[in-house]
Structure formats: C-alpha cells, structure tokens
C-alpha cells in the first residue's frame, strides 16, 4: 500500500474521457518535476498514469501520464507513433499544492482505437510514481500474471469511431547547399488513413529520417549484437501488432516506399504488416497475426521475408503463451531459410514462475 494518499475521478461524454487526481505528499518540497513538454517522457519525475482499454480485452491499453508541471506522456495501444499530426493529443494541467500536487486531463475518445459503439465494460488502472522513493503504486496489482484483476469501468457508452476515410498527407521538401559547393534537394511525403474503424494504413515515400533524434547505445562491451530503441514514426506505428522475435526494424536503414497496416480484425484478433521497398536494392516484409483468446492465453503466427541482390531470406514462427496462476508456459517453433546458410529450425519451451 502507498504511504501517501491519493484520490482520482473518471467521467466521460461523447467526445472525451475526463481524468482528475489529487496526490497528497508528506514532503511536497521533494516533489520532482523537470519536464514541461507535451507527448514526452518523464521516467524520473513524479507522475500519475491512467491506463485504459476501451475494448475490455486486456490487450489494448492506452497509457496517459501527467507530471506535476502538466507535462504529458502517451503510449497508444498497438504501438502507434505519438505523432500529433496523426493522433492528436490530450490536454492536461497540473499544479503543486501545500499538501502535494493535483492534475486533470481531457482525453479524446478518437485518439484511441475504439471497439464497436455502445455500452461496454472497459478496463482501467491508475499508477502513481513517487520520485523520492523510486516506487510505483497502483490501484490494482496486475503484474505477475494478475492482469485479470484489472479494475472494470462498468457500462461505459463508447461513441462511434469517426471514420471518414480521409487521406492525410504530410509532405516535406527542402533545398540547401554543402560547403564543397554541392546542392541538396530532397522531397517526400507521409500518409495515413483509416481503412476501417479498427484498421490503420500508414505510408511513406522517400522518408527523411535524418531529422529524427537517434537513441544512443552505451559503450559497454557485449559479445552480442545490440540495437538502439526504434524512434522512427513509420516503424513505431503498430509495433506491438507486427513485432516479433523475427523482426528488427532498426536493420532497415532507409527505403523509398513503405506501407504499414495494422489493427484489429475482432476484439481478440490483431494483425500488422510492414513492407519497405528500396528500388533496385531490397524489399523487406514482416507480418504477425495474434489471437488473444483470453487474458491468460496468447497465440501468434509471424513471418518475415527479405529480397536483395546479396541475400534472400524467409522465416516463420508460431508461438503460444499461457498463464496458470503464478506460472507461465511459453512454446515457440521457428523455421528459417536463406540463400547463404540454407534452412534451419528451432524449438523453444520455457516455464516461468
């Protein structure tokens, strides 16, 4: 239990979910908050998070965080890139008080992937991080295979997803020069549209990844390959749906044309497909289909394909993960083939407690 008391309020209307919280702190002068930006991260600041899954499936949580300065963080279900031009943003305010701090927020329904309209029991949880103790406290403990204990918000009237099939374009272009007298000319565009209420399509033509801040790796020695976290919006979209043991998007340095579609076929079945084409060079394809049969059972089938002048490679996997109380069973079968090493297969079975 938390040594500091907190209260929160939840409500909604046809356009927004409203969230407010009041956090008591016995040492308010030690509240930490250095971040002021929206759609940012503040892992070392005091903060409070609302986790909400409108589908109630326990597989599509959206996470909205606020720190005492009113800075916000956001993680959308499916791994959607936090690109305000695509997703919009939620508004939040916060302030310190003599007793601690308090915050309130307005979250658009349309920022989230919504199930069918109508009355639904949705799942939510509240987490508070206290920086001075480096401890996180939650309304309900859901780790260690306790996901089914997530609180339920009963009979919420989910609005209809506004699906106008509008094609959104974000073109770019620039010209410049180099010190040796060379010229720089480049142009391209990103695009996004809703194929259905639950399926998104993202595209990119000649993306310019140079304006994206890269992640840094430490210089610690390792005998194995290490990859920095992915930060490019094209690959962040739907990463939870398409991600698998087989696919590392960081290995695709650049492409000419890319398509990324992902979403939910039903409340329990999701998919993701990425295809990145570099003309006259290579084509990279990855896909996954996941069935969340219940909160404790997940089945996934994934595949990848690479075609290039130097290497052709294909791989497939099927895996199941099943929780039994505090135990978790994981079984995976992987088959691969490439034009250099030939065929290979791997079976993995693990039990965790």
mmCIF file of C-alpha atoms in Angstrom:
data_model
loop_
_atom_site.group_PDB
_atom_site.id
_atom_site.type_symbol
_atom_site.label_atom_id
_atom_site.label_comp_id
_atom_site.label_asym_id
_atom_site.label_seq_id
_atom_site.Cartn_x
_atom_site.Cartn_y
_atom_site.Cartn_z
ATOM 1 C CA UNK A 1 0.000 0.000 0.000
ATOM 2 C CA UNK A 2 1.121 3.547 -0.684
ATOM 3 C CA UNK A 3 2.388 5.665 2.236
ATOM 4 C CA UNK A 4 0.823 8.718 0.552
ATOM 5 C CA UNK A 5 -2.906 9.051 -0.067
ATOM 6 C CA UNK A 6 -4.356 9.851 -3.483
ATOM 7 C CA UNK A 7 -7.814 10.322 -4.979
ATOM 8 C CA UNK A 8 -8.908 10.212 -8.584
ATOM 9 C CA UNK A 9 -12.039 10.866 -10.626
ATOM 10 C CA UNK A 10 -13.144 9.493 -14.007
ATOM 11 C CA UNK A 11 -16.013 10.627 -16.196
ATOM 12 C CA UNK A 12 -16.818 10.915 -19.891
ATOM 13 C CA UNK A 13 -19.101 12.352 -22.534
ATOM 14 C CA UNK A 14 -19.477 11.647 -26.262
ATOM 15 C CA UNK A 15 -16.159 13.335 -27.113
ATOM 16 C CA UNK A 16 -13.794 12.936 -24.165
ATOM 17 C CA UNK A 17 -12.699 10.916 -21.167
ATOM 18 C CA UNK A 18 -12.049 13.211 -18.194
ATOM 19 C CA UNK A 19 -9.485 12.283 -15.564
ATOM 20 C CA UNK A 20 -8.507 14.141 -12.381
ATOM 21 C CA UNK A 21 -6.302 13.196 -9.468
ATOM 22 C CA UNK A 22 -5.187 14.717 -6.189
ATOM 23 C CA UNK A 23 -1.958 13.389 -4.686
ATOM 24 C CA UNK A 24 -1.012 14.036 -1.083
ATOM 25 C CA UNK A 25 2.688 14.181 -0.247
ATOM 26 C CA UNK A 26 4.144 14.485 3.233
ATOM 27 C CA UNK A 27 7.269 16.095 1.753
ATOM 28 C CA UNK A 28 5.932 18.367 -1.007
ATOM 29 C CA UNK A 29 9.242 20.222 -1.238
ATOM 30 C CA UNK A 30 10.824 16.996 -2.574
ATOM 31 C CA UNK A 31 8.368 16.515 -5.423
ATOM 32 C CA UNK A 32 10.435 16.154 -8.594
ATOM 33 C CA UNK A 33 9.328 17.559 -11.967
ATOM 34 C CA UNK A 34 11.803 18.786 -14.589
ATOM 35 C CA UNK A 35 9.878 18.055 -17.812
ATOM 36 C CA UNK A 36 7.489 20.619 -19.301
ATOM 37 C CA UNK A 37 6.883 19.278 -22.812
ATOM 38 C CA UNK A 38 3.795 17.514 -24.167
ATOM 39 C CA UNK A 39 3.940 13.985 -25.585
ATOM 40 C CA UNK A 40 7.275 13.450 -23.870
ATOM 41 C CA UNK A 41 8.754 11.087 -21.304
ATOM 42 C CA UNK A 42 9.491 11.710 -17.639
ATOM 43 C CA UNK A 43 10.618 8.443 -16.110
ATOM 44 C CA UNK A 44 12.370 10.185 -13.187
ATOM 45 C CA UNK A 45 9.638 12.742 -12.410
ATOM 46 C CA UNK A 46 6.749 12.285 -10.017
ATOM 47 C CA UNK A 47 3.821 11.346 -12.222
ATOM 48 C CA UNK A 48 0.442 9.699 -12.413
ATOM 49 C CA UNK A 49 -0.767 7.465 -15.250
ATOM 50 C CA UNK A 50 -4.180 6.391 -16.467
ATOM 51 C CA UNK A 51 -4.178 3.026 -18.246
ATOM 52 C CA UNK A 52 -7.370 2.474 -20.220
ATOM 53 C CA UNK A 53 -8.507 -0.312 -22.551
ATOM 54 C CA UNK A 54 -11.810 0.628 -24.232
ATOM 55 C CA UNK A 55 -12.218 -2.853 -25.715
ATOM 56 C CA UNK A 56 -12.114 -4.520 -22.295
ATOM 57 C CA UNK A 57 -9.967 -7.282 -23.818
ATOM 58 C CA UNK A 58 -6.951 -6.547 -21.573
ATOM 59 C CA UNK A 59 -4.819 -6.423 -24.727
ATOM 60 C CA UNK A 60 -5.230 -2.804 -25.893
ATOM 61 C CA UNK A 61 -4.169 -0.476 -23.104
ATOM 62 C CA UNK A 62 -3.560 3.201 -23.791
ATOM 63 C CA UNK A 63 -1.352 4.938 -21.228
ATOM 64 C CA UNK A 64 -1.679 8.669 -20.455
ATOM 65 C CA UNK A 65 0.753 10.230 -17.992
ATOM 66 C CA UNK A 66 0.976 13.639 -16.290
ATOM 67 C CA UNK A 67 3.714 15.119 -14.127
ATOM 68 C CA UNK A 68 3.374 17.996 -11.603
ATOM 69 C CA UNK A 69 4.314 20.560 -14.285
ATOM 70 C CA UNK A 70 1.496 19.435 -16.578
ATOM 71 C CA UNK A 71 3.870 17.702 -18.996
ATOM 72 C CA UNK A 72 2.279 14.698 -20.690
ATOM 73 C CA UNK A 73 3.328 11.298 -21.954
ATOM 74 C CA UNK A 74 1.308 8.971 -24.132
ATOM 75 C CA UNK A 75 1.564 5.358 -25.276
ATOM 76 C CA UNK A 76 -1.254 4.252 -27.570
ATOM 77 C CA UNK A 77 -2.447 0.673 -27.968
ATOM 78 C CA UNK A 78 -0.751 -1.201 -30.757
ATOM 79 C CA UNK A 79 2.370 0.908 -30.512
ATOM 80 C CA UNK A 80 1.111 3.846 -32.538
ATOM 81 C CA UNK A 81 3.669 6.601 -33.044
ATOM 82 C CA UNK A 82 2.966 9.643 -30.920
ATOM 83 C CA UNK A 83 2.769 11.981 -33.889
ATOM 84 C CA UNK A 84 0.359 14.767 -33.038
ATOM 85 C CA UNK A 85 -0.487 15.363 -36.695
ATOM 86 C CA UNK A 86 -1.868 11.813 -36.832
ATOM 87 C CA UNK A 87 -3.128 11.109 -33.333
ATOM 88 C CA UNK A 88 -3.988 14.482 -31.889
ATOM 89 C CA UNK A 89 -3.157 14.975 -28.243
ATOM 90 C CA UNK A 90 -4.787 15.030 -24.866
ATOM 91 C CA UNK A 91 -4.794 18.188 -22.780
ATOM 92 C CA UNK A 92 -3.607 18.222 -19.180
ATOM 93 C CA UNK A 93 -2.964 20.714 -16.407
ATOM 94 C CA UNK A 94 -1.235 20.211 -13.069
ATOM 95 C CA UNK A 95 -0.121 22.268 -10.107
ATOM 96 C CA UNK A 96 1.630 21.847 -6.800
ATOM 97 C CA UNK A 97 -0.300 22.443 -3.583
ATOM 98 C CA UNK A 98 0.720 22.727 0.082
ATOM 99 C CA UNK A 99 -0.458 19.117 0.519
ATOM 100 C CA UNK A 100 1.201 17.694 -2.628
ATOM 101 C CA UNK A 101 0.037 18.135 -6.210
ATOM 102 C CA UNK A 102 -3.023 17.653 -8.417
ATOM 103 C CA UNK A 103 -3.756 17.160 -12.097
ATOM 104 C CA UNK A 104 -6.643 16.952 -14.533
ATOM 105 C CA UNK A 105 -6.842 15.871 -18.167
ATOM 106 C CA UNK A 106 -9.163 15.662 -21.158
ATOM 107 C CA UNK A 107 -8.559 12.681 -23.440
ATOM 108 C CA UNK A 108 -10.316 12.456 -26.834
ATOM 109 C CA UNK A 109 -12.049 9.145 -27.440
ATOM 110 C CA UNK A 110 -10.923 9.361 -31.065
ATOM 111 C CA UNK A 111 -7.246 9.252 -30.100
ATOM 112 C CA UNK A 112 -7.755 5.615 -29.096
ATOM 113 C CA UNK A 113 -8.637 2.551 -31.138
ATOM 114 C CA UNK A 114 -12.285 2.031 -30.276
ATOM 115 C CA UNK A 115 -14.415 -1.111 -30.347
ATOM 116 C CA UNK A 116 -17.968 -1.070 -31.623
ATOM 117 C CA UNK A 117 -20.167 1.699 -30.258
ATOM 118 C CA UNK A 118 -22.472 1.032 -27.328
ATOM 119 C CA UNK A 119 -22.378 0.064 -23.669
ATOM 120 C CA UNK A 120 -19.225 -1.799 -22.694
ATOM 121 C CA UNK A 121 -17.306 -2.751 -19.588
ATOM 122 C CA UNK A 122 -13.864 -1.274 -20.140
ATOM 123 C CA UNK A 123 -10.677 -1.912 -18.164
ATOM 124 C CA UNK A 124 -8.532 0.726 -16.487
ATOM 125 C CA UNK A 125 -5.859 1.168 -13.863
ATOM 126 C CA UNK A 126 -4.154 4.085 -12.120
ATOM 127 C CA UNK A 127 -0.432 4.190 -11.306
ATOM 128 C CA UNK A 128 1.476 6.805 -9.325
ATOM 129 C CA UNK A 129 5.256 7.138 -9.248
ATOM 130 C CA UNK A 130 6.896 8.882 -6.272
ATOM 131 C CA UNK A 131 10.348 10.034 -7.338
ATOM 132 C CA UNK A 132 11.945 10.474 -3.918
ATOM 133 C CA UNK A 133 11.261 6.823 -3.014
ATOM 134 C CA UNK A 134 11.534 5.490 -6.592
ATOM 135 C CA UNK A 135 8.404 3.429 -6.028
ATOM 136 C CA UNK A 136 5.300 2.948 -8.161
ATOM 137 C CA UNK A 137 1.886 2.368 -6.572
ATOM 138 C CA UNK A 138 -1.151 1.133 -8.492
ATOM 139 C CA UNK A 139 -4.856 0.999 -7.841
ATOM 140 C CA UNK A 140 -4.709 -2.720 -8.620
ATOM 141 C CA UNK A 141 -1.693 -5.030 -8.825
ATOM 142 C CA UNK A 142 -1.697 -6.599 -12.302
ATOM 143 C CA UNK A 143 1.868 -7.857 -12.745
ATOM 144 C CA UNK A 144 2.986 -11.489 -12.390
ATOM 145 C CA UNK A 145 0.001 -12.917 -14.278
ATOM 146 C CA UNK A 146 -2.588 -10.850 -12.368
ATOM 147 C CA UNK A 147 -3.793 -8.975 -15.457
ATOM 148 C CA UNK A 148 -7.298 -10.354 -14.988
ATOM 149 C CA UNK A 149 -7.503 -8.355 -11.731
ATOM 150 C CA UNK A 150 -7.528 -5.069 -13.674
ATOM 151 C CA UNK A 151 -10.426 -2.880 -12.441
ATOM 152 C CA UNK A 152 -13.554 -2.603 -14.581
ATOM 153 C CA UNK A 153 -15.394 0.599 -15.506
ATOM 154 C CA UNK A 154 -18.909 -0.736 -15.946
ATOM 155 C CA UNK A 155 -21.411 0.186 -18.677
ATOM 156 C CA UNK A 156 -19.470 2.934 -20.433
ATOM 157 C CA UNK A 157 -21.227 4.222 -23.543
ATOM 158 C CA UNK A 158 -18.458 4.009 -26.166
ATOM 159 C CA UNK A 159 -19.016 6.516 -29.006
ATOM 160 C CA UNK A 160 -18.857 5.530 -32.635
ATOM 161 C CA UNK A 161 -15.430 5.830 -34.210
ATOM 162 C CA UNK A 162 -15.448 8.705 -36.690
ATOM 163 C CA UNK A 163 -14.165 7.031 -39.814
ATOM 164 C CA UNK A 164 -14.254 9.481 -42.707
ATOM 165 C CA UNK A 165 -11.622 7.631 -44.819
ATOM 166 C CA UNK A 166 -9.813 10.917 -45.342
ATOM 167 C CA UNK A 167 -6.293 10.514 -46.689
ATOM 168 C CA UNK A 168 -3.984 12.639 -44.550
ATOM 169 C CA UNK A 169 -0.754 13.794 -46.179
ATOM 170 C CA UNK A 170 2.358 15.309 -44.600
ATOM 171 C CA UNK A 171 4.650 16.311 -47.473
ATOM 172 C CA UNK A 172 8.089 17.788 -46.982
ATOM 173 C CA UNK A 173 10.711 19.388 -49.207
ATOM 174 C CA UNK A 174 13.940 21.267 -48.769
ATOM 175 C CA UNK A 175 16.860 22.645 -50.711
ATOM 176 C CA UNK A 176 20.301 23.557 -49.494
ATOM 177 C CA UNK A 177 23.981 23.583 -50.184
ATOM 178 C CA UNK A 178 27.160 21.939 -48.974
ATOM 179 C CA UNK A 179 30.498 23.540 -48.137
ATOM 180 C CA UNK A 180 32.129 21.959 -51.197
ATOM 181 C CA UNK A 181 29.570 23.628 -53.441
ATOM 182 C CA UNK A 182 27.221 20.667 -53.860
ATOM 183 C CA UNK A 183 23.480 21.096 -53.860
ATOM 184 C CA UNK A 184 20.951 19.325 -51.651
ATOM 185 C CA UNK A 185 17.428 18.794 -52.949
ATOM 186 C CA UNK A 186 15.008 16.354 -51.382
ATOM 187 C CA UNK A 187 11.259 15.794 -51.067
ATOM 188 C CA UNK A 188 8.835 13.150 -49.888
ATOM 189 C CA UNK A 189 5.614 12.566 -48.002
ATOM 190 C CA UNK A 190 3.974 10.604 -45.208
ATOM 191 C CA UNK A 191 0.348 9.494 -45.418
ATOM 192 C CA UNK A 192 -2.241 7.934 -43.171
ATOM 193 C CA UNK A 193 -5.844 6.813 -43.457
ATOM 194 C CA UNK A 194 -8.419 4.599 -41.727
ATOM 195 C CA UNK A 195 -9.244 1.514 -43.787
ATOM 196 C CA UNK A 196 -11.937 0.581 -41.264
ATOM 197 C CA UNK A 197 -12.855 1.662 -37.739
ATOM 198 C CA UNK A 198 -10.146 -0.652 -36.369
ATOM 199 C CA UNK A 199 -7.541 -0.834 -39.134
ATOM 200 C CA UNK A 200 -4.983 1.882 -39.941
ATOM 201 C CA UNK A 201 -2.807 2.356 -43.014
ATOM 202 C CA UNK A 202 0.413 4.375 -42.845
ATOM 203 C CA UNK A 203 2.644 5.061 -45.831
ATOM 204 C CA UNK A 204 5.864 6.891 -46.535
ATOM 205 C CA UNK A 205 7.578 7.943 -49.766
ATOM 206 C CA UNK A 206 11.277 8.806 -49.574
ATOM 207 C CA UNK A 207 11.221 9.426 -45.802
ATOM 208 C CA UNK A 208 13.863 11.726 -44.360
ATOM 209 C CA UNK A 209 14.983 10.053 -41.142
ATOM 210 C CA UNK A 210 17.856 12.493 -40.579
ATOM 211 C CA UNK A 211 15.602 14.916 -38.684
ATOM 212 C CA UNK A 212 14.728 12.283 -36.042
ATOM 213 C CA UNK A 213 16.779 12.278 -32.875
ATOM 214 C CA UNK A 214 18.610 8.978 -32.595
ATOM 215 C CA UNK A 215 18.814 6.816 -29.499
ATOM 216 C CA UNK A 216 22.264 6.230 -28.027
ATOM 217 C CA UNK A 217 23.853 2.958 -27.019
ATOM 218 C CA UNK A 218 26.293 2.714 -24.136
ATOM 219 C CA UNK A 219 29.894 1.748 -24.832
ATOM 220 C CA UNK A 220 29.660 -1.294 -22.555
ATOM 221 C CA UNK A 221 31.243 -4.376 -24.086
ATOM 222 C CA UNK A 222 28.924 -7.063 -25.436
ATOM 223 C CA UNK A 223 29.580 -10.259 -27.372
ATOM 224 C CA UNK A 224 26.171 -9.961 -28.996
ATOM 225 C CA UNK A 225 24.535 -7.517 -31.358
ATOM 226 C CA UNK A 226 22.780 -4.619 -29.673
ATOM 227 C CA UNK A 227 20.164 -2.422 -31.316
ATOM 228 C CA UNK A 228 19.129 1.019 -30.122
ATOM 229 C CA UNK A 229 15.396 1.554 -29.496
ATOM 230 C CA UNK A 230 13.374 2.385 -32.610
ATOM 231 C CA UNK A 231 12.316 6.057 -32.806
ATOM 232 C CA UNK A 232 11.163 6.474 -36.430
ATOM 233 C CA UNK A 233 7.395 7.119 -36.561
ATOM 234 C CA UNK A 234 6.822 4.853 -39.588
ATOM 235 C CA UNK A 235 8.122 1.826 -37.691
ATOM 236 C CA UNK A 236 6.600 2.820 -34.356
ATOM 237 C CA UNK A 237 3.091 2.645 -35.813
ATOM 238 C CA UNK A 238 1.578 -0.732 -34.916
ATOM 239 C CA UNK A 239 4.828 -2.076 -33.480
ATOM 240 C CA UNK A 240 3.001 -4.165 -30.867
ATOM 241 C CA UNK A 241 0.938 -5.802 -33.597
ATOM 242 C CA UNK A 242 3.750 -6.577 -36.048
ATOM 243 C CA UNK A 243 6.635 -7.004 -33.603
ATOM 244 C CA UNK A 244 8.059 -10.489 -33.136
ATOM 245 C CA UNK A 245 11.241 -12.400 -32.379
ATOM 246 C CA UNK A 246 11.989 -12.406 -36.128
ATOM 247 C CA UNK A 247 11.812 -8.697 -36.913
ATOM 248 C CA UNK A 248 14.179 -5.837 -36.032
ATOM 249 C CA UNK A 249 13.137 -2.697 -37.893
ATOM 250 C CA UNK A 250 16.433 -0.976 -36.963
ATOM 251 C CA UNK A 251 18.142 -3.074 -39.656
ATOM 252 C CA UNK A 252 16.140 -1.212 -42.331
ATOM 253 C CA UNK A 253 18.217 1.943 -42.586
ATOM 254 C CA UNK A 254 16.326 3.602 -45.439
ATOM 255 C CA UNK A 255 13.688 2.824 -48.069
ATOM 256 C CA UNK A 256 11.992 4.514 -50.995
ATOM 257 C CA UNK A 257 8.376 3.415 -50.461
ATOM 258 C CA UNK A 258 6.882 1.865 -47.350
ATOM 259 C CA UNK A 259 3.428 0.665 -46.297
ATOM 260 C CA UNK A 260 2.393 -0.248 -42.773
ATOM 261 C CA UNK A 261 -1.101 -1.508 -41.990
ATOM 262 C CA UNK A 262 -2.245 -2.789 -38.626
ATOM 263 C CA UNK A 263 -5.267 -3.099 -36.401
ATOM 264 C CA UNK A 264 -7.894 -5.450 -35.061
ATOM 265 C CA UNK A 265 -9.926 -7.914 -37.057
ATOM 266 C CA UNK A 266 -12.005 -8.525 -33.930
ATOM 267 C CA UNK A 267 -11.724 -7.746 -30.219
ATOM 268 C CA UNK A 268 -9.442 -10.766 -29.816
ATOM 269 C CA UNK A 269 -7.555 -10.881 -33.138
ATOM 270 C CA UNK A 270 -4.990 -8.302 -34.230
ATOM 271 C CA UNK A 271 -2.524 -8.120 -37.123
ATOM 272 C CA UNK A 272 0.292 -5.999 -38.508
ATOM 273 C CA UNK A 273 2.062 -5.891 -41.895
ATOM 274 C CA UNK A 274 5.082 -3.786 -42.899
ATOM 275 C CA UNK A 275 6.569 -3.687 -46.389
ATOM 276 C CA UNK A 276 9.581 -1.434 -47.117
ATOM 277 C CA UNK A 277 10.906 -1.237 -50.687
ATOM 278 C CA UNK A 278 14.238 0.208 -51.780
ATOM 279 C CA UNK A 279 14.107 0.348 -55.558
ATOM 280 C CA UNK A 280 16.918 -1.657 -57.214
ATOM 281 C CA UNK A 281 18.164 -2.696 -53.797
ATOM 282 C CA UNK A 282 15.922 -4.718 -51.468
ATOM 283 C CA UNK A 283 12.409 -5.403 -50.229
ATOM 284 C CA UNK A 284 11.684 -6.159 -46.581
ATOM 285 C CA UNK A 285 8.362 -7.666 -45.445
ATOM 286 C CA UNK A 286 7.164 -8.565 -41.947
ATOM 287 C CA UNK A 287 3.752 -9.652 -40.639
ATOM 288 C CA UNK A 288 2.126 -11.009 -37.488
ATOM 289 C CA UNK A 289 -1.319 -12.253 -36.502
ATOM 290 C CA UNK A 290 -2.133 -12.541 -32.794
ATOM 291 C CA UNK A 291 -5.116 -14.205 -31.131
ATOM 292 C CA UNK A 292 -5.734 -13.212 -27.505
ATOM 293 C CA UNK A 293 -8.189 -15.964 -26.673
ATOM 294 C CA UNK A 294 -8.477 -14.862 -23.024
ATOM 295 C CA UNK A 295 -6.462 -12.711 -20.582
ATOM 296 C CA UNK A 296 -4.118 -15.654 -19.920
ATOM 297 C CA UNK A 297 -3.682 -17.105 -23.422
ATOM 298 C CA UNK A 298 -1.968 -15.577 -26.460
ATOM 299 C CA UNK A 299 -1.255 -17.270 -29.820
ATOM 300 C CA UNK A 300 0.873 -15.640 -32.528
ATOM 301 C CA UNK A 301 1.979 -16.508 -36.072
ATOM 302 C CA UNK A 302 4.651 -14.291 -37.644
ATOM 303 C CA UNK A 303 6.761 -14.206 -40.785
ATOM 304 C CA UNK A 304 9.484 -12.172 -42.474
ATOM 305 C CA UNK A 305 10.921 -12.025 -45.983
ATOM 306 C CA UNK A 306 13.983 -10.207 -47.343
ATOM 307 C CA UNK A 307 14.849 -9.949 -51.032
ATOM 308 C CA UNK A 308 18.127 -8.294 -52.064
ATOM 309 C CA UNK A 309 20.938 -8.886 -54.580
ATOM 310 C CA UNK A 310 23.160 -10.270 -51.807
ATOM 311 C CA UNK A 311 20.673 -12.281 -49.757
ATOM 312 C CA UNK A 312 17.237 -13.860 -49.886
ATOM 313 C CA UNK A 313 15.787 -14.871 -46.533
ATOM 314 C CA UNK A 314 12.460 -16.154 -45.182
ATOM 315 C CA UNK A 315 11.371 -17.077 -41.663
ATOM 316 C CA UNK A 316 8.192 -18.184 -39.905
ATOM 317 C CA UNK A 317 7.280 -18.733 -36.291
ATOM 318 C CA UNK A 318 4.324 -19.902 -34.259
ATOM 319 C CA UNK A 319 4.163 -19.426 -30.517
ATOM 320 C CA UNK A 320 1.730 -19.773 -27.637
ATOM 321 C CA UNK A 321 1.921 -18.271 -24.168
ATOM 322 C CA UNK A 322 -0.369 -19.494 -21.418
ATOM 323 C CA UNK A 323 -0.577 -18.374 -17.796
ATOM 324 C CA UNK A 324 -1.570 -20.726 -14.986
ATOM 325 C CA UNK A 325 -1.783 -18.624 -11.843
ATOM 326 C CA UNK A 326 1.800 -17.652 -10.955
ATOM 327 C CA UNK A 327 3.191 -19.924 -13.702
ATOM 328 C CA UNK A 328 3.633 -19.048 -17.355
ATOM 329 C CA UNK A 329 4.220 -21.531 -20.182
ATOM 330 C CA UNK A 330 5.880 -20.383 -23.418
ATOM 331 C CA UNK A 331 6.316 -22.593 -26.519
ATOM 332 C CA UNK A 332 7.744 -21.422 -29.871
ATOM 333 C CA UNK A 333 8.566 -23.118 -33.192
ATOM 334 C CA UNK A 334 10.737 -21.210 -35.692
ATOM 335 C CA UNK A 335 11.704 -22.182 -39.251
ATOM 336 C CA UNK A 336 14.041 -20.162 -41.467
ATOM 337 C CA UNK A 337 15.811 -20.299 -44.804
ATOM 338 C CA UNK A 338 18.290 -18.037 -46.527
ATOM 339 C CA UNK A 339 20.395 -18.231 -49.642
ATOM 340 C CA UNK A 340 23.683 -18.254 -47.708
ATOM 341 C CA UNK A 341 23.148 -20.566 -44.730
ATOM 342 C CA UNK A 342 20.283 -22.708 -46.009
ATOM 343 C CA UNK A 343 17.452 -23.996 -43.813
ATOM 344 C CA UNK A 344 17.260 -24.109 -40.040
ATOM 345 C CA UNK A 345 14.702 -24.793 -37.326
ATOM 346 C CA UNK A 346 14.419 -24.069 -33.612
ATOM 347 C CA UNK A 347 12.073 -25.144 -30.846
ATOM 348 C CA UNK A 348 11.831 -23.286 -27.557
ATOM 349 C CA UNK A 349 9.842 -24.214 -24.466
ATOM 350 C CA UNK A 350 10.025 -22.324 -21.159
ATOM 351 C CA UNK A 351 8.219 -22.231 -17.856
ATOM 352 C CA UNK A 352 8.377 -19.077 -15.717
ATOM 353 C CA UNK A 353 7.320 -18.520 -12.126
#
